[in-house]
Coordinates of C-alpha atoms and ligand atoms in Angstrom, one line a residue:
M189 CA 22.5 12.3 -20.7
A190 CA 20.8 15.5 -19.5
D191 CA 20.4 16.3 -23.2
A192 CA 18.5 13.0 -23.8
L193 CA 16.2 12.9 -20.7
V194 CA 15.6 16.1 -19.8
S195 CA 15.9 18.5 -22.4
P196 CA 12.9 16.7 -24.3
L197 CA 10.4 17.8 -21.5
E198 CA 10.8 21.6 -21.7
L199 CA 8.3 21.4 -24.7
R200 CA 5.8 18.7 -23.5
G201 CA 2.8 20.3 -22.6
D202 CA 1.5 16.8 -21.5
A203 CA 1.5 15.0 -18.5
V204 CA 4.9 12.8 -17.9
L205 CA 4.1 12.2 -13.9
I206 CA 0.6 11.1 -12.9
R207 CA -0.2 11.0 -9.2
P208 CA -2.5 8.7 -7.3
D209 CA -5.1 11.6 -6.9
G210 CA -5.0 12.2 -10.5
S211 CA -2.9 15.3 -10.4
E212 CA -0.5 15.8 -13.0
M213 CA 2.6 17.1 -13.7
S214 CA 3.6 18.1 -17.3
G215 CA 6.6 17.6 -18.9
G216 CA 7.2 21.2 -18.9
A217 CA 6.5 21.5 -15.2
L218 CA 8.9 19.2 -14.6
H219 CA 12.0 20.7 -16.5
R220 CA 11.2 23.9 -14.6
L221 CA 11.4 22.5 -11.4
S222 CA 14.7 20.8 -12.5
G223 CA 16.0 23.9 -13.4
R224 CA 14.7 25.7 -10.2
I225 CA 16.5 23.0 -8.5
A226 CA 19.7 22.9 -10.2
N227 CA 20.0 26.6 -9.4
V228 CA 19.4 26.0 -5.6
L229 CA 22.3 23.2 -5.9
T230 CA 24.4 25.5 -7.8
E231 CA 23.6 28.1 -5.0
A232 CA 25.2 25.7 -2.6
G233 CA 28.3 25.6 -4.2
V234 CA 27.5 22.0 -6.5
Q235 CA 30.1 21.8 -8.9
P236 CA 30.0 19.4 -11.6
G237 CA 31.6 16.2 -10.4
D238 CA 30.2 17.0 -6.9
R239 CA 28.2 14.6 -5.2
V240 CA 24.6 15.4 -4.0
A241 CA 22.9 13.0 -1.3
M242 CA 19.3 11.9 -1.0
Q243 CA 17.3 10.1 1.2
T244 CA 13.6 11.3 1.3
E245 CA 10.4 9.7 0.4
K246 CA 9.3 9.3 -3.4
S247 CA 7.8 12.3 -5.1
A248 CA 7.8 14.5 -8.5
E249 CA 10.1 16.8 -6.5
A250 CA 12.3 13.8 -5.8
L251 CA 12.6 12.7 -9.3
A252 CA 13.4 17.1 -10.0
L253 CA 16.2 16.7 -7.4
Y254 CA 17.7 13.6 -9.8
L255 CA 17.4 15.6 -13.1
A256 CA 18.9 18.6 -11.3
C257 CA 22.0 16.8 -10.6
L258 CA 22.2 15.7 -14.1
R259 CA 21.9 19.1 -15.5
T260 CA 24.4 20.5 -12.7
G261 CA 26.8 17.8 -13.5
A262 CA 26.7 16.6 -9.6
L263 CA 26.3 13.0 -9.3
F264 CA 23.5 11.8 -7.5
L265 CA 23.5 9.6 -4.5
P266 CA 20.1 8.3 -3.5
L267 CA 19.7 6.4 -0.1
N268 CA 17.3 4.1 1.2
T269 CA 14.3 5.4 3.3
A270 CA 15.0 2.5 5.6
Y271 CA 18.8 3.5 6.8
T272 CA 19.1 4.4 10.0
T273 CA 21.6 7.6 11.2
A274 CA 24.3 5.3 11.9
E275 CA 24.0 4.2 8.6
L276 CA 23.6 7.2 7.2
N277 CA 26.9 8.6 8.8
Y278 CA 28.9 6.2 6.8
F279 CA 27.3 7.3 3.4
L280 CA 27.8 10.8 4.3
G281 CA 31.3 10.4 5.6
D282 CA 32.3 8.3 2.5
A283 CA 30.7 10.1 -0.4
E284 CA 31.2 13.6 1.1
P285 CA 28.7 15.2 -0.6
R286 CA 28.4 18.7 -1.2
V287 CA 24.9 18.9 -0.6
A288 CA 22.3 16.2 1.2
V289 CA 18.4 16.7 1.2
C290 CA 16.8 14.4 4.1
A291 CA 13.4 14.4 5.4
P292 CA 12.5 17.0 7.9
A293 CA 12.0 14.7 10.5
A294 CA 15.6 13.7 10.2
E295 CA 16.5 17.2 9.6
A296 CA 18.1 17.5 13.7
T297 CA 19.5 14.3 13.9
L298 CA 21.9 14.8 10.6
R299 CA 22.4 18.5 11.3
P300 CA 25.3 17.8 13.6
V301 CA 26.7 15.4 11.0
A302 CA 26.5 17.7 8.2
E303 CA 27.6 20.3 10.1
A304 CA 31.0 18.4 11.1
K305 CA 31.5 17.5 7.3
G306 CA 30.8 20.8 5.6
I307 CA 27.4 19.6 4.0
T308 CA 24.8 21.6 3.3
L309 CA 21.5 20.4 4.4
L310 CA 18.3 20.6 3.0
T311 CA 15.1 18.6 3.6
L312 CA 12.1 17.1 1.6
D313 CA 9.2 15.3 2.0
G314 CA 6.6 13.6 0.3
A315 CA 3.9 16.1 0.2
A316 CA 6.6 18.3 -1.5
T317 CA 7.7 20.7 1.7
G318 CA 10.9 21.3 2.7
T319 CA 13.8 23.6 2.4
L320 CA 14.5 22.4 -0.8
V321 CA 11.3 23.4 -2.4
E322 CA 11.4 26.4 -0.2
R323 CA 14.6 27.6 -2.0
A324 CA 13.5 26.4 -5.3
A325 CA 10.4 28.4 -5.6
E326 CA 12.7 31.2 -5.2
A327 CA 15.2 30.5 -7.2
P328 CA 15.2 31.2 -11.4
E329 CA 13.4 28.2 -13.5
E330 CA 16.2 29.1 -16.4
F331 CA 19.4 27.0 -16.3
T332 CA 22.2 26.1 -18.7
T333 CA 22.4 22.3 -18.4
V334 CA 26.4 22.0 -18.1
A335 CA 27.9 20.1 -20.8
R336 CA 29.0 16.2 -19.8
R337 CA 31.0 13.7 -21.8
S338 CA 29.7 10.4 -21.8
D339 CA 32.3 8.6 -19.4
D340 CA 31.9 11.7 -17.0
L341 CA 30.0 9.9 -13.4
A342 CA 26.2 10.7 -13.1
A343 CA 25.7 8.5 -10.2
I344 CA 27.2 6.9 -7.0
L345 CA 24.5 3.6 -5.6
Y346 CA 26.1 2.1 -2.4
T347 CA 25.8 -1.7 -2.8
S348 CA 26.9 -3.0 0.8
G349 CA 30.3 -5.3 0.3
T350 CA 30.4 -9.1 1.0
T351 CA 33.2 -8.3 2.7
G352 CA 33.5 -5.3 4.8
R353 CA 32.4 -1.5 3.8
S354 CA 29.5 -0.8 1.4
K355 CA 30.8 0.4 -1.6
G356 CA 29.8 2.6 -3.7
A357 CA 29.2 1.6 -7.4
M358 CA 30.0 4.7 -9.7
L359 CA 27.9 5.1 -12.9
S360 CA 28.6 7.0 -15.6
H361 CA 26.4 9.1 -18.1
E362 CA 26.9 6.9 -21.1
N363 CA 26.5 3.6 -18.7
L364 CA 23.0 4.8 -18.2
L365 CA 21.9 6.2 -21.4
S366 CA 23.0 3.0 -23.1
N367 CA 21.3 0.9 -20.7
A368 CA 17.8 3.0 -21.2
D369 CA 18.4 2.6 -25.4
A370 CA 19.1 -1.0 -24.5
L371 CA 15.8 -1.2 -22.6
V372 CA 13.7 0.9 -24.9
E373 CA 14.5 -1.4 -28.0
T374 CA 14.0 -4.6 -25.9
W375 CA 10.8 -3.9 -24.5
R376 CA 9.6 -1.6 -27.1
F377 CA 9.0 1.2 -25.0
S378 CA 7.4 4.3 -26.5
A379 CA 5.7 7.7 -26.1
A380 CA 2.3 5.9 -25.9
D381 CA 3.5 4.0 -22.7
T382 CA 2.3 4.6 -19.1
L383 CA 4.5 2.9 -16.5
L384 CA 2.7 2.0 -13.7
H385 CA 5.5 3.1 -11.3
A386 CA 5.5 1.6 -7.7
L387 CA 9.3 1.1 -6.9
P388 CA 11.0 3.4 -4.6
I389 CA 13.8 5.8 -6.6
F390 CA 16.7 4.9 -4.3
H391 CA 18.1 1.7 -6.2
A392 CA 18.6 0.8 -9.7
H393 CA 15.6 -0.9 -10.4
G394 CA 13.1 2.1 -10.1
L395 CA 15.3 5.0 -10.9
F396 CA 17.5 4.1 -14.3
V397 CA 15.6 0.8 -15.3
A398 CA 11.8 2.6 -14.5
T399 CA 12.2 6.3 -15.4
N400 CA 15.3 6.5 -17.3
V401 CA 13.4 4.5 -20.1
L402 CA 9.9 6.3 -19.5
L403 CA 11.9 9.5 -19.9
R404 CA 14.1 8.7 -23.3
V405 CA 11.0 7.6 -24.8
G406 CA 8.4 10.6 -23.6
G407 CA 6.1 8.2 -21.8
R408 CA 4.1 9.0 -18.5
M409 CA 4.2 7.3 -15.3
I410 CA 1.9 6.9 -12.7
F411 CA 4.0 7.8 -9.9
L412 CA 3.1 5.6 -6.8
P413 CA 4.7 6.6 -3.5
K414 CA 5.3 3.1 -2.5
F415 CA 3.7 -0.3 -3.8
D416 CA 0.3 -0.5 -2.0
V417 CA -1.9 -3.3 -3.6
D418 CA -5.1 -1.4 -3.5
I419 CA -3.5 1.6 -5.0
V420 CA -2.2 -0.7 -7.5
L421 CA -5.3 -2.2 -8.4
A422 CA -7.1 0.8 -8.7
Q423 CA -4.5 2.4 -11.2
L424 CA -4.1 -0.6 -13.3
P425 CA -6.5 0.3 -15.9
R426 CA -4.7 3.9 -16.5
A427 CA -1.1 2.1 -17.3
T428 CA 0.2 0.0 -20.6
A429 CA 3.2 -1.8 -18.3
M430 CA 4.2 -2.2 -14.9
M431 CA 7.9 -3.1 -13.4
G432 CA 8.2 -4.8 -9.9
V433 CA 10.4 -7.4 -7.7
P434 CA 8.7 -10.8 -7.9
T435 CA 7.0 -9.7 -3.9
F436 CA 4.6 -7.3 -6.3
F437 CA 3.1 -9.9 -8.3
S438 CA 2.8 -12.4 -5.6
R439 CA 1.2 -10.1 -3.9
L440 CA -0.8 -9.0 -6.6
L441 CA -2.0 -12.6 -7.3
G442 CA -2.7 -13.2 -3.7
D443 CA -5.8 -10.9 -4.2
V444 CA -9.1 -12.0 -6.0
R445 CA -9.6 -8.6 -7.3
F446 CA -6.5 -9.0 -9.8
T447 CA -8.3 -10.6 -12.5
R448 CA -8.0 -11.5 -16.4
E449 CA -10.5 -8.2 -16.9
L450 CA -8.5 -6.1 -15.1
T451 CA -4.9 -6.6 -16.8
G452 CA -6.2 -7.3 -20.3
H453 CA -5.1 -4.1 -22.2
M454 CA -1.4 -4.2 -20.4
R455 CA 1.1 -4.5 -22.6
L456 CA 3.8 -5.7 -20.5
F457 CA 4.8 -6.7 -17.1
I458 CA 8.4 -7.1 -16.0
S459 CA 10.3 -8.5 -12.9
G460 CA 13.6 -8.0 -11.7
S461 CA 15.9 -7.2 -8.8
A462 CA 15.2 -11.1 -7.1
P463 CA 14.1 -14.3 -8.5
L464 CA 11.0 -14.7 -9.8
M465 CA 9.4 -18.0 -9.1
A466 CA 8.7 -20.1 -12.1
E467 CA 5.4 -21.2 -10.0
T468 CA 4.8 -17.2 -9.9
H469 CA 5.2 -17.2 -13.6
R470 CA 2.8 -19.6 -14.3
A471 CA 0.3 -18.7 -11.9
F472 CA 0.4 -15.2 -13.1
E473 CA 0.1 -16.3 -16.7
A474 CA -3.3 -18.6 -15.7
R475 CA -4.6 -16.0 -14.0
T476 CA -4.2 -12.9 -16.6
G477 CA -3.1 -14.4 -19.8
H478 CA 0.5 -12.4 -19.4
R479 CA 3.5 -14.0 -19.5
I480 CA 5.7 -11.7 -17.1
L481 CA 9.0 -10.6 -19.2
E482 CA 12.0 -11.3 -16.7
R483 CA 15.2 -9.6 -16.7
Y484 CA 18.4 -9.7 -14.8
G485 CA 20.3 -6.8 -13.5
M486 CA 22.5 -5.5 -10.5
S487 CA 23.6 -1.9 -9.4
E488 CA 27.2 -2.4 -10.8
T489 CA 26.0 -3.2 -14.3
T490 CA 22.6 -1.8 -14.5
M491 CA 20.3 -4.6 -16.7
S492 CA 22.9 -7.1 -18.4
T493 CA 19.8 -9.8 -19.8
S494 CA 16.6 -9.7 -20.4
N495 CA 13.6 -12.1 -21.8
P496 CA 12.6 -11.6 -25.6
Y497 CA 9.6 -9.1 -26.2
D498 CA 8.5 -11.1 -28.7
G499 CA 10.1 -15.0 -28.4
E500 CA 9.6 -17.6 -25.5
R501 CA 9.6 -15.6 -22.0
R502 CA 10.9 -18.4 -20.4
A503 CA 9.8 -19.3 -16.6
G504 CA 13.0 -19.3 -14.3
T505 CA 15.6 -18.1 -16.5
V506 CA 16.2 -14.4 -17.5
G507 CA 17.0 -14.9 -21.2
F508 CA 19.6 -13.2 -23.1
P509 CA 22.2 -10.2 -22.9
L510 CA 20.7 -7.2 -24.0
P511 CA 22.3 -5.3 -27.2
G512 CA 25.7 -4.3 -26.7
V513 CA 26.2 -6.6 -23.8
E514 CA 28.6 -9.4 -23.5
L515 CA 28.1 -12.4 -20.8
R516 CA 30.0 -15.7 -20.1
V517 CA 30.2 -18.2 -17.6
V518 CA 33.6 -19.1 -16.1
D519 CA 34.8 -21.4 -13.5
A520 CA 35.4 -20.0 -10.1
E521 CA 38.7 -20.6 -9.5
S522 CA 40.3 -20.8 -12.6
G523 CA 38.3 -18.4 -14.4
V524 CA 38.1 -20.3 -17.7
E525 CA 34.8 -20.3 -19.6
V526 CA 33.0 -23.2 -18.6
L527 CA 31.4 -25.6 -20.9
Q528 CA 27.9 -24.5 -22.4
G529 CA 25.4 -26.0 -20.0
E530 CA 27.8 -26.0 -16.9
I531 CA 27.2 -24.0 -13.9
G532 CA 30.2 -21.1 -13.1
I533 CA 30.1 -17.3 -12.3
L534 CA 28.7 -15.0 -14.6
E535 CA 30.4 -12.3 -16.0
V536 CA 29.5 -9.2 -17.7
R537 CA 31.2 -6.6 -20.2
G538 CA 29.8 -3.9 -22.2
P539 CA 28.6 -0.3 -21.7
N540 CA 26.3 -0.9 -18.7
V541 CA 29.3 -1.7 -16.5
F542 CA 30.1 0.3 -14.2
K543 CA 33.3 2.8 -14.0
G544 CA 34.5 1.0 -10.4
Y545 CA 34.0 1.4 -6.5
W546 CA 34.4 5.2 -5.1
R547 CA 37.3 5.6 -3.4
M548 CA 38.2 1.7 -3.8
P549 CA 40.7 1.0 -6.3
E550 CA 42.1 -2.4 -4.8
K551 CA 38.1 -3.7 -4.4
T552 CA 37.1 -2.3 -8.3
A553 CA 40.3 -4.1 -9.2
Q554 CA 39.5 -7.4 -7.2
E555 CA 36.0 -7.7 -9.2
F556 CA 37.0 -7.0 -13.0
R557 CA 38.9 -9.7 -15.1
E558 CA 42.0 -8.1 -17.3
D559 CA 40.2 -8.1 -20.2
G560 CA 37.0 -6.2 -18.2
F561 CA 34.9 -8.6 -17.4
F562 CA 33.0 -7.8 -14.4
V563 CA 32.3 -10.5 -12.2
T564 CA 28.8 -10.2 -11.0
G565 CA 29.2 -13.2 -8.3
D566 CA 25.7 -14.7 -9.6
L567 CA 25.9 -18.4 -10.6
A568 CA 24.7 -18.9 -13.7
R569 CA 24.2 -21.4 -16.7
I570 CA 23.4 -21.0 -20.1
D571 CA 21.3 -23.2 -22.0
A572 CA 21.7 -24.6 -25.6
D573 CA 19.1 -22.3 -27.0
G574 CA 20.8 -19.2 -25.2
Y575 CA 18.9 -18.6 -22.1
I576 CA 20.6 -17.7 -19.1
T577 CA 19.7 -19.2 -15.6
I578 CA 20.8 -17.5 -12.5
V579 CA 21.1 -20.9 -10.1
G580 CA 22.6 -19.1 -7.2
R581 CA 24.9 -17.0 -5.7
A582 CA 28.8 -17.2 -4.9
K583 CA 28.5 -14.2 -2.7
D584 CA 26.9 -14.3 0.8
L585 CA 23.7 -12.2 0.1
V586 CA 20.4 -12.8 1.4
I587 CA 17.5 -11.1 -1.3
S588 CA 14.8 -9.9 0.5
G589 CA 11.6 -7.9 -0.9
G590 CA 14.2 -6.8 -3.9
Y591 CA 16.6 -5.4 -0.7
N592 CA 19.9 -6.8 -0.6
V593 CA 20.9 -7.7 3.1
Y594 CA 24.4 -8.7 3.5
P595 CA 25.0 -11.4 6.0
K596 CA 28.4 -10.0 7.0
E597 CA 27.0 -6.8 7.7
V598 CA 24.1 -8.1 10.4
E599 CA 26.3 -10.7 12.0
G600 CA 28.9 -8.0 13.0
E601 CA 26.0 -6.3 14.2
I602 CA 24.6 -9.1 16.5
D603 CA 28.4 -10.4 17.0
R604 CA 29.2 -6.9 18.9
L605 CA 26.1 -7.7 21.6
E606 CA 26.9 -8.8 25.1
G607 CA 26.6 -12.8 25.7
V608 CA 27.2 -13.5 22.1
A609 CA 29.9 -15.8 21.1
E610 CA 29.1 -15.6 17.6
S611 CA 26.5 -16.0 15.1
S612 CA 25.3 -16.5 11.4
V613 CA 23.0 -14.8 9.2
V614 CA 21.0 -16.8 6.1
G615 CA 18.4 -16.1 3.9
V616 CA 15.8 -19.0 3.8
P617 CA 12.5 -19.1 1.5
H618 CA 9.9 -16.5 2.6
A619 CA 6.6 -16.6 0.9
D620 CA 6.0 -12.7 0.8
F621 CA 9.6 -11.7 0.4
G622 CA 11.5 -14.3 -1.6
E623 CA 14.0 -14.9 1.2
G624 CA 13.7 -14.0 5.0
V625 CA 16.6 -13.0 7.0
V626 CA 17.1 -15.9 9.8
A627 CA 20.2 -15.3 12.5
I628 CA 21.5 -18.3 14.4
V629 CA 22.8 -16.7 17.7
V630 CA 25.7 -19.1 19.9
R631 CA 25.4 -17.7 23.3
E632 CA 28.2 -17.1 25.6
P633 CA 28.3 -20.0 28.3
G634 CA 25.8 -19.0 31.0
S635 CA 24.5 -16.0 28.9
G636 CA 20.3 -16.1 29.3
L637 CA 20.2 -13.6 26.4
E638 CA 16.8 -13.5 24.1
A639 CA 15.9 -12.9 20.9
E640 CA 13.9 -10.0 21.7
E641 CA 17.3 -8.2 23.5
I642 CA 19.1 -9.1 20.1
L643 CA 16.2 -7.5 18.0
A644 CA 16.1 -4.5 20.4
A645 CA 19.5 -4.0 20.4
L646 CA 19.5 -4.0 16.3
H647 CA 16.9 -1.2 16.5
G648 CA 18.7 2.0 15.2
R649 CA 21.8 0.2 13.9
L650 CA 20.5 -1.7 11.1
A651 CA 17.6 -0.8 8.7
K652 CA 14.9 -2.7 9.5
F653 CA 14.7 -4.6 6.1
K654 CA 18.0 -6.2 7.2
Q655 CA 16.6 -7.1 10.7
P656 CA 16.2 -11.1 11.3
R657 CA 12.6 -11.7 11.1
A658 CA 13.6 -15.2 13.0
I659 CA 16.3 -16.2 15.3
Y660 CA 17.7 -19.3 16.7
F661 CA 19.7 -20.2 19.3
M662 CA 22.3 -23.1 19.0
D663 CA 24.8 -24.4 21.2
E664 CA 27.4 -24.5 18.1
L665 CA 27.5 -23.5 14.6
P666 CA 28.2 -26.8 11.9
R667 CA 31.5 -26.2 10.6
N668 CA 33.5 -27.9 7.9
T669 CA 37.0 -29.2 8.4
M670 CA 38.7 -25.9 7.0
G671 CA 36.3 -24.5 10.6
K672 CA 34.3 -22.3 7.9
V673 CA 30.3 -22.3 9.0
Q674 CA 28.6 -24.1 6.6
K675 CA 25.6 -21.8 5.4
N676 CA 23.7 -24.4 3.6
A677 CA 23.8 -27.0 6.3
L678 CA 22.2 -23.8 8.4
R679 CA 19.6 -23.1 5.3
E680 CA 18.7 -26.8 5.6
I681 CA 17.7 -26.6 9.3
F682 CA 15.8 -23.6 9.3
D683 CA 14.3 -24.1 6.0
N684 CA 10.8 -23.9 6.9
A685 CA 11.5 -20.9 9.4
F686 CA 8.9 -19.1 7.5
T687 CA 6.3 -22.0 6.6
V688 CA 2.7 -21.5 7.7
L689 CA 2.0 -24.7 9.7
Ligands
LIG1353 C1 9.4 -3.8 4.1 N1 10.2 -4.3 5.3 C2 10.6 -5.5 4.4 C3 11.0 -5.1 3.2 N2 10.5 -4.0 3.0 N3 11.4 -6.6 5.4 C4 12.1 -7.2 4.6 N4 12.5 -7.1 3.5 C5 11.9 -6.0 2.4 N5 12.1 -6.0 1.1 C6 9.8 -4.5 6.5 C7 9.0 -3.1 7.0 O1 9.8 -2.1 7.1 C8 8.1 -3.7 7.9 O2 8.6 -3.9 8.8 C9 7.6 -4.9 7.2 O3 8.9 -5.4 6.8 C10 6.6 -5.2 6.3 O4 6.6 -4.0 5.6 P1 5.2 -4.5 4.6 O5 4.1 -3.2 4.8 O6 5.2 -5.7 4.2 O7 6.3 -3.9 3.5 P2 6.1 -2.9 2.4 O8 6.1 -1.4 3.0 O9 5.0 -3.4 1.6 O10 7.7 -3.1 1.5 C11 7.5 -4.5 0.5 C12 8.2 -4.2 -0.7 C13 9.6 -3.3 -0.6 C14 8.1 -5.6 -1.4 C15 7.2 -3.1 -1.6 O11 10.1 -3.8 0.3 C16 9.8 -3.1 -1.9 O12 9.2 -1.9 -2.6 N6 10.7 -3.0 -2.5 C17 11.5 -3.3 -4.1 C18 12.8 -3.3 -3.7 C19 13.5 -2.7 -4.6 O13 13.1 -1.8 -5.2 N7 14.7 -3.1 -5.2 C20 15.7 -2.9 -6.5 C21 16.8 -3.1 -6.3 S1 17.7 -2.6 -7.5 P3 7.7 -2.9 10.5 O14 8.3 -3.9 11.4 O15 7.7 -1.8 10.5 O16 6.0 -3.6 9.9 C22 18.5 -4.6 -8.1 C23 19.3 -4.0 -9.0 C24 18.5 -5.1 -10.3 O17 18.2 -5.2 -7.1 O18 18.2 -6.0 -11.2 O19 17.0 -4.4 -10.4
LIG1354 P1 21.9 -5.0 -6.4 O1 23.2 -5.1 -5.9 O2 20.8 -4.5 -5.2 O3 21.7 -4.2 -7.6 O4 21.3 -6.4 -6.6 C1 21.7 -7.1 -7.5 C2 21.5 -9.0 -7.3 O5 19.9 -9.0 -7.5 C3 22.1 -9.4 -8.7 O6 23.6 -9.9 -8.4 C4 21.3 -10.8 -8.3 O7 22.1 -11.7 -7.6 C5 19.8 -10.5 -7.8 N1 19.1 -10.6 -9.3 C6 18.6 -9.2 -9.6 N2 18.0 -9.6 -10.7 C7 17.6 -11.1 -11.1 C8 17.0 -12.3 -11.2 N3 15.8 -11.7 -12.4 N4 16.9 -13.7 -11.3 C9 17.7 -13.8 -9.9 N5 18.4 -12.6 -9.4 C10 18.3 -11.5 -9.8

């Protein structure tokens, strides 16, 4: 993959990355930086197959670190910047990276953990300072890219488990490259494109979908540190395409400056990572004349489906399987394919499907059928004309602003607090984040525990986006005859938790 994505940069004198202040980084400069960082990694003992973890702000240097991993044959392990030290400890312990790159502010906290685990700790911040950059400046820019086979691993993406511990999805060079090629073909990306890149680069969407596609075609990216409406509006005139989670598009629609005139020159808007409401799709078209192209994927499969570029981009659907990807909808119990139009679990097979969960062979086996199909846990329906609709989730998962929150993990943190008998965490409609996290707590008899105390206790243990945005107390949780908590009933009761009255 390094040959396909990184090598072509070497001869490019033109800009590949454009920063919000207008400064640019050429392909050649990005290539040289990746070579320097590859030498730093090698000096730190990184061998092909070793893991390199990164928890830093988005920057050209962070992207160069990803490219350096591809060049050294290391597995890139990006981590959400919102994760707390407690969460990080688990990832570092489980993945056992040779090198971890963190924000300078986190260094002191992580140093003892890194030393205990024999990890070389380097630093990098969003302004391109830190020990990684210092060492890179001293290192030679020439680096001979290590040859890798297509089924060698390129990255690990942690996706929290619906039961128990977070699982590291292992993605191969072929997974990533075949998916980039399928997306380039489906979405007609070319060297003429400039992508407005406001997504984080620690998840599949911003890293593999956005950057791999643009690197593959030799396009440019306006590389924004985060999504900020003012900056996006200011940068849109320079872009040809934009990718985002639904929150990006609803926030843009919430601004009167986002007009047909501002977007008239744009070639494509793509949405994914969470359901795009049909109303948002329609409001976007009414405002701009553009029909958002919605696609569907997950960390384990990268992208699996997309609405068509030329045909109808149907609101509320995720389109068709990508080239080379097979999909089927099966009955959850029997595993038998349902009749056309019926709802069942979506299963995927193809070159995009990951190689399994890091050091979890049993979990991996549980998620695959014998014939190689991966069980996504999403509920879907395929219409007579082939359009796929994601109608819900069989897995207990909340998606807030494009980030996954696993209720089990949040419940576990709440249940351990003194005064809590039990808790249940659900997602309910939230105008900005699509779904908002709500916790329903049953107190121990006599306990006067308050919501603020629960939130204070979660601080430092759970990333901010996982923390409940509302906490309610009940005397008991609704249960079915089997004694299982009825989350649907809770979702109905607290449906309006975030409705502004
Ligand atoms: C930030 N906060 C969130 C949040 N993001 N809370 C819930 N859900 C989220 N997604 C917290 C902040 O810490 C802050 O807390 C408060 O909410 C308000 O912050 P904000 O300023 O409004 O948020 P902002 O920084 O603008 O971030 C919102 C966002 C961001 C939507 C821009 O979450 C984002 O970039 N999301 C993209 C996620 C993504 O890339 N997903 C792809 C996964 S890959 P406080 O208390 O400090 O104010 C995947 C596969 C696939 O799923 O198919 O693509
Ligand atoms: P992640 O594990 O973070 O990669 O999240 C993957 C999950 O996001 C999928 O299993 C889906 O539940 C959800 N998802 C991604 N894209 C879409 C979409 N377009 N519509 C509905 N859900 C989506």
